[in-house]
CSV table of C-alpha atoms in Angstrom, one decimal:
chain,number,residue,atom,x,y,z
A,1,UNK,CA,232.2,257.4,-67.8
A,2,UNK,CA,233.3,253.8,-66.7
A,3,UNK,CA,233.1,253.1,-62.9
A,4,UNK,CA,232.3,250.6,-60.3
A,5,UNK,CA,230.4,251.2,-57.0
A,6,UNK,CA,230.1,249.1,-53.9
A,7,UNK,CA,227.1,250.3,-52.3
A,8,UNK,CA,228.0,249.3,-48.7
A,9,UNK,CA,231.2,250.1,-47.0
A,10,UNK,CA,230.5,247.9,-44.2
A,11,UNK,CA,228.1,244.8,-43.7
A,12,UNK,CA,227.4,242.8,-40.5
A,13,UNK,CA,225.6,239.6,-40.4
A,14,UNK,CA,225.3,236.7,-37.9
A,15,UNK,CA,226.8,233.3,-38.4
A,16,UNK,CA,224.6,231.1,-40.5
A,17,UNK,CA,222.5,234.0,-42.1
A,18,UNK,CA,222.8,234.9,-45.8
A,19,UNK,CA,225.3,237.5,-47.1
A,20,UNK,CA,224.6,240.1,-49.7
A,21,UNK,CA,227.4,242.5,-50.9
A,22,UNK,CA,226.1,244.9,-53.5
A,23,UNK,CA,228.0,246.0,-56.7
A,24,UNK,CA,227.0,248.3,-59.6
A,25,UNK,CA,229.0,249.2,-62.6
A,26,UNK,CA,228.7,251.8,-65.2
A,27,UNK,CA,229.9,250.9,-68.8
A,28,UNK,CA,228.9,251.2,-72.4
A,29,UNK,CA,229.8,247.6,-72.9
A,30,UNK,CA,229.4,244.3,-71.0
A,31,UNK,CA,232.6,244.2,-69.0
A,32,UNK,CA,234.4,241.3,-67.2
A,33,UNK,CA,233.5,241.2,-63.6
A,34,UNK,CA,235.4,239.8,-60.7
A,35,UNK,CA,234.9,239.6,-56.8
A,36,UNK,CA,238.2,239.4,-54.8
A,37,UNK,CA,238.5,238.9,-50.9
A,38,UNK,CA,241.2,240.3,-48.9
A,39,UNK,CA,241.9,238.8,-45.5
A,40,UNK,CA,244.0,240.9,-43.0
A,41,UNK,CA,247.7,240.7,-43.9
A,42,UNK,CA,247.0,238.4,-46.7
A,43,UNK,CA,247.1,238.9,-50.5
A,44,UNK,CA,243.8,239.3,-52.8
A,45,UNK,CA,242.2,236.2,-53.6
A,46,UNK,CA,239.9,235.7,-56.6
A,47,UNK,CA,236.3,234.4,-55.4
A,48,UNK,CA,234.8,234.4,-58.9
A,49,UNK,CA,234.6,236.0,-62.3
A,50,UNK,CA,232.0,236.6,-65.0
A,51,UNK,CA,233.2,236.7,-68.6
A,52,UNK,CA,229.8,236.7,-70.6
A,53,UNK,CA,229.1,233.1,-70.2
A,54,UNK,CA,226.5,232.0,-67.7
A,55,UNK,CA,224.9,235.0,-65.8
A,56,UNK,CA,225.0,233.0,-62.3
A,57,UNK,CA,228.6,232.4,-61.5
A,58,UNK,CA,229.6,230.2,-58.8
A,59,UNK,CA,232.9,230.7,-56.9
A,60,UNK,CA,234.9,229.3,-54.1
A,61,UNK,CA,233.8,228.9,-50.5
A,62,UNK,CA,230.0,228.8,-51.4
A,63,UNK,CA,229.9,232.4,-52.8
A,64,UNK,CA,228.0,233.1,-56.1
A,65,UNK,CA,227.1,236.3,-58.0
A,66,UNK,CA,224.6,237.1,-60.6
A,67,UNK,CA,225.2,239.4,-63.5
A,68,UNK,CA,222.2,241.6,-64.2
A,69,UNK,CA,222.8,243.6,-67.4
A,70,UNK,CA,219.4,245.5,-67.1
A,71,UNK,CA,220.3,246.7,-63.6
A,72,UNK,CA,224.2,246.8,-64.2
A,73,UNK,CA,224.7,244.8,-61.1
A,74,UNK,CA,226.9,242.1,-59.9
A,75,UNK,CA,226.0,241.3,-56.3
A,76,UNK,CA,227.8,238.8,-54.3
A,77,UNK,CA,225.7,236.3,-52.2
A,78,UNK,CA,226.2,233.4,-49.8
A,79,UNK,CA,223.4,231.4,-48.3
A,80,UNK,CA,225.0,231.0,-44.9
A,81,UNK,CA,227.9,233.1,-43.4
A,82,UNK,CA,230.7,231.5,-41.6
A,83,UNK,CA,233.1,233.2,-39.2
A,84,UNK,CA,236.0,232.7,-41.7
A,85,UNK,CA,234.2,234.9,-44.3
A,86,UNK,CA,235.1,238.0,-42.3
A,87,UNK,CA,237.2,240.1,-44.6
A,88,UNK,CA,237.3,242.9,-47.1
A,89,UNK,CA,235.5,242.1,-50.5
A,90,UNK,CA,236.2,243.9,-53.8
A,91,UNK,CA,234.2,244.1,-56.7
A,92,UNK,CA,236.5,244.4,-59.7
A,93,UNK,CA,235.7,245.3,-63.2
A,94,UNK,CA,237.8,244.9,-66.4
A,95,UNK,CA,236.7,247.6,-68.9
A,96,UNK,CA,237.3,246.9,-72.7
A,97,UNK,CA,240.0,249.4,-73.7
A,98,UNK,CA,242.0,249.3,-70.5
A,99,UNK,CA,244.4,246.7,-69.4
A,100,UNK,CA,244.0,247.1,-65.7
A,101,UNK,CA,241.5,246.1,-63.3
A,102,UNK,CA,239.3,248.7,-61.7
A,103,UNK,CA,238.5,248.1,-58.0
A,104,UNK,CA,235.4,249.4,-55.9
A,105,UNK,CA,236.1,250.9,-52.7
A,106,UNK,CA,235.5,247.7,-50.8
A,107,UNK,CA,232.9,246.2,-48.4
A,108,UNK,CA,234.1,245.1,-44.9
A,109,UNK,CA,232.1,242.1,-43.9
A,110,UNK,CA,231.8,241.3,-40.2
A,111,UNK,CA,230.4,238.0,-39.0
A,112,UNK,CA,228.9,237.9,-35.5
A,113,UNK,CA,228.8,234.6,-33.6
B,1,UNK,CA,257.0,229.6,-58.0
B,2,UNK,CA,254.0,228.8,-55.9
B,3,UNK,CA,252.6,232.4,-56.1
B,4,UNK,CA,253.5,235.9,-56.5
B,5,UNK,CA,256.0,237.2,-53.9
B,6,UNK,CA,257.0,240.6,-52.9
B,7,UNK,CA,259.8,242.0,-50.8
B,8,UNK,CA,260.1,243.6,-48.4
B,9,UNK,CA,256.8,243.0,-46.7
B,10,UNK,CA,257.2,246.1,-44.7
B,11,UNK,CA,259.3,249.3,-45.3
B,12,UNK,CA,259.8,252.3,-43.2
B,13,UNK,CA,261.4,255.3,-44.8
B,14,UNK,CA,262.2,258.8,-43.9
B,15,UNK,CA,260.8,261.4,-46.1
B,16,UNK,CA,263.1,262.2,-49.0
B,17,UNK,CA,264.5,258.7,-49.0
B,18,UNK,CA,264.4,256.5,-52.2
B,19,UNK,CA,262.9,253.0,-51.9
B,20,UNK,CA,262.8,250.0,-54.2
B,21,UNK,CA,260.1,247.4,-54.0
B,22,UNK,CA,260.6,244.0,-55.5
B,23,UNK,CA,258.0,241.8,-57.3
B,24,UNK,CA,258.6,238.0,-58.2
B,25,UNK,CA,255.7,236.9,-60.5
B,26,UNK,CA,254.5,233.5,-61.0
B,27,UNK,CA,256.8,231.6,-63.3
B,28,UNK,CA,255.8,232.0,-67.0
B,29,UNK,CA,253.3,234.7,-66.4
B,30,UNK,CA,253.8,237.3,-69.2
B,31,UNK,CA,251.7,240.2,-67.7
B,32,UNK,CA,252.6,242.0,-64.5
B,33,UNK,CA,250.7,244.8,-62.7
B,34,UNK,CA,251.6,247.3,-59.9
B,35,UNK,CA,248.7,248.7,-57.8
B,36,UNK,CA,248.8,251.1,-54.9
B,37,UNK,CA,246.3,250.6,-52.0
B,38,UNK,CA,245.8,253.4,-49.6
B,39,UNK,CA,244.4,252.8,-46.2
B,40,UNK,CA,240.7,252.0,-46.4
B,41,UNK,CA,240.6,252.1,-50.1
B,42,UNK,CA,240.5,249.7,-53.0
B,43,UNK,CA,243.7,249.1,-55.1
B,44,UNK,CA,244.4,251.5,-57.8
B,45,UNK,CA,246.4,250.8,-60.9
B,46,UNK,CA,249.8,252.1,-61.4
B,47,UNK,CA,251.5,250.4,-64.3
B,48,UNK,CA,251.4,247.4,-66.5
B,49,UNK,CA,254.1,245.2,-68.2
B,50,UNK,CA,253.9,242.7,-71.1
B,51,UNK,CA,257.1,240.7,-70.7
B,52,UNK,CA,259.9,243.5,-70.5
B,53,UNK,CA,257.6,246.1,-72.2
B,54,UNK,CA,255.9,248.7,-69.9
B,55,UNK,CA,252.8,249.1,-72.0
B,56,UNK,CA,250.8,251.5,-69.5
B,57,UNK,CA,252.1,253.8,-66.9
B,58,UNK,CA,249.3,256.1,-66.8
B,59,UNK,CA,248.5,255.3,-63.2
B,60,UNK,CA,251.9,256.5,-61.8
B,61,UNK,CA,251.1,259.5,-59.5
B,62,UNK,CA,254.3,261.5,-60.4
B,63,UNK,CA,257.7,261.3,-62.0
B,64,UNK,CA,259.1,260.2,-58.6
B,65,UNK,CA,257.7,256.7,-59.4
B,66,UNK,CA,259.5,254.5,-61.7
B,67,UNK,CA,259.0,250.8,-62.7
B,68,UNK,CA,261.1,248.4,-64.6
B,69,UNK,CA,261.1,244.7,-65.7
B,70,UNK,CA,264.3,244.4,-67.6
B,71,UNK,CA,264.2,240.5,-68.2
B,72,UNK,CA,260.5,240.1,-68.4
B,73,UNK,CA,260.2,238.4,-64.9
B,74,UNK,CA,261.1,240.2,-61.8
B,75,UNK,CA,259.9,243.8,-61.5
B,76,UNK,CA,261.0,246.7,-59.3
B,77,UNK,CA,258.9,249.7,-58.3
B,78,UNK,CA,261.1,252.6,-57.4
B,79,UNK,CA,260.0,255.7,-55.6
B,80,UNK,CA,262.4,258.5,-55.4
B,81,UNK,CA,262.3,261.2,-52.6
B,82,UNK,CA,259.4,259.6,-50.8
B,83,UNK,CA,256.7,261.8,-49.2
B,84,UNK,CA,254.2,261.0,-46.6
B,85,UNK,CA,251.4,260.6,-49.2
B,86,UNK,CA,253.2,257.8,-50.6
B,87,UNK,CA,252.4,255.7,-47.5
B,88,UNK,CA,250.4,252.8,-48.7
B,89,UNK,CA,250.3,249.1,-49.6
B,90,UNK,CA,252.0,248.4,-52.9
B,91,UNK,CA,250.5,245.3,-54.7
B,92,UNK,CA,252.0,243.3,-57.5
B,93,UNK,CA,249.9,241.0,-59.6
B,94,UNK,CA,250.7,238.7,-62.5
B,95,UNK,CA,248.7,236.7,-65.1
B,96,UNK,CA,249.5,234.4,-67.9
B,97,UNK,CA,248.7,236.9,-70.7
B,98,UNK,CA,246.1,239.3,-69.5
B,99,UNK,CA,245.9,241.3,-72.6
B,100,UNK,CA,244.4,238.5,-74.6
B,101,UNK,CA,241.8,236.8,-72.4
B,102,UNK,CA,241.2,238.9,-69.3
B,103,UNK,CA,242.7,236.0,-67.3
B,104,UNK,CA,242.9,236.0,-63.6
B,105,UNK,CA,245.3,238.2,-62.0
B,106,UNK,CA,247.1,236.7,-59.0
B,107,UNK,CA,248.2,239.0,-56.4
B,108,UNK,CA,251.2,239.0,-54.1
B,109,UNK,CA,250.9,239.9,-50.3
B,110,UNK,CA,252.0,243.5,-50.9
B,111,UNK,CA,254.7,245.9,-49.4
B,112,UNK,CA,253.5,248.0,-46.8
B,113,UNK,CA,255.3,251.4,-47.1
B,114,UNK,CA,255.3,253.9,-44.3
B,115,UNK,CA,256.8,257.2,-44.9
B,116,UNK,CA,257.7,259.2,-41.7
């Protein structure tokens, strides 16, 4: 079965410390992978996407993610958290054979001053 | 347009009422998607259009849900005889031609529906 799992529903970090949001997927093929961010009362915004080019993908606002096929993971990282990073983050997968995106359940990132 | 727009932004309906939610995609975008996001959950796929053709409606939860895009631009999601479990945020997304290159989907701000 094809699925996407976000391992943490809630992550809390201090401002200026690293961020790690974990995502694993299950697929028979290498899918296209995305991270979206959702700020309160705002639309979903694309942070970055992987589509079988370089395995380390750089996105907006200093975020990056690494595709590891052997681990079926696509974790999102940022070296130093900012207060404005507080939001809900979704790992999203496009599985070959479907036309729609499949969203993980989301990780709420809280940034403490 | 500058982005995907949706209206209304908020809708309160009494159980049993019909509602219509509108989506204006980015001009020129061929693909249009509807998603439903329940509280505390990730969005879930409802239906997909390529121009005016509804190519996939497998995510519609019941026959009370109906979507259309008659001229290949604006889309309307209609929910008949609303139930409390229909309460959610309904998101619309568009992309230039998703079916070909898995291009980025651009999301609207959503319509928050509350059924009392």
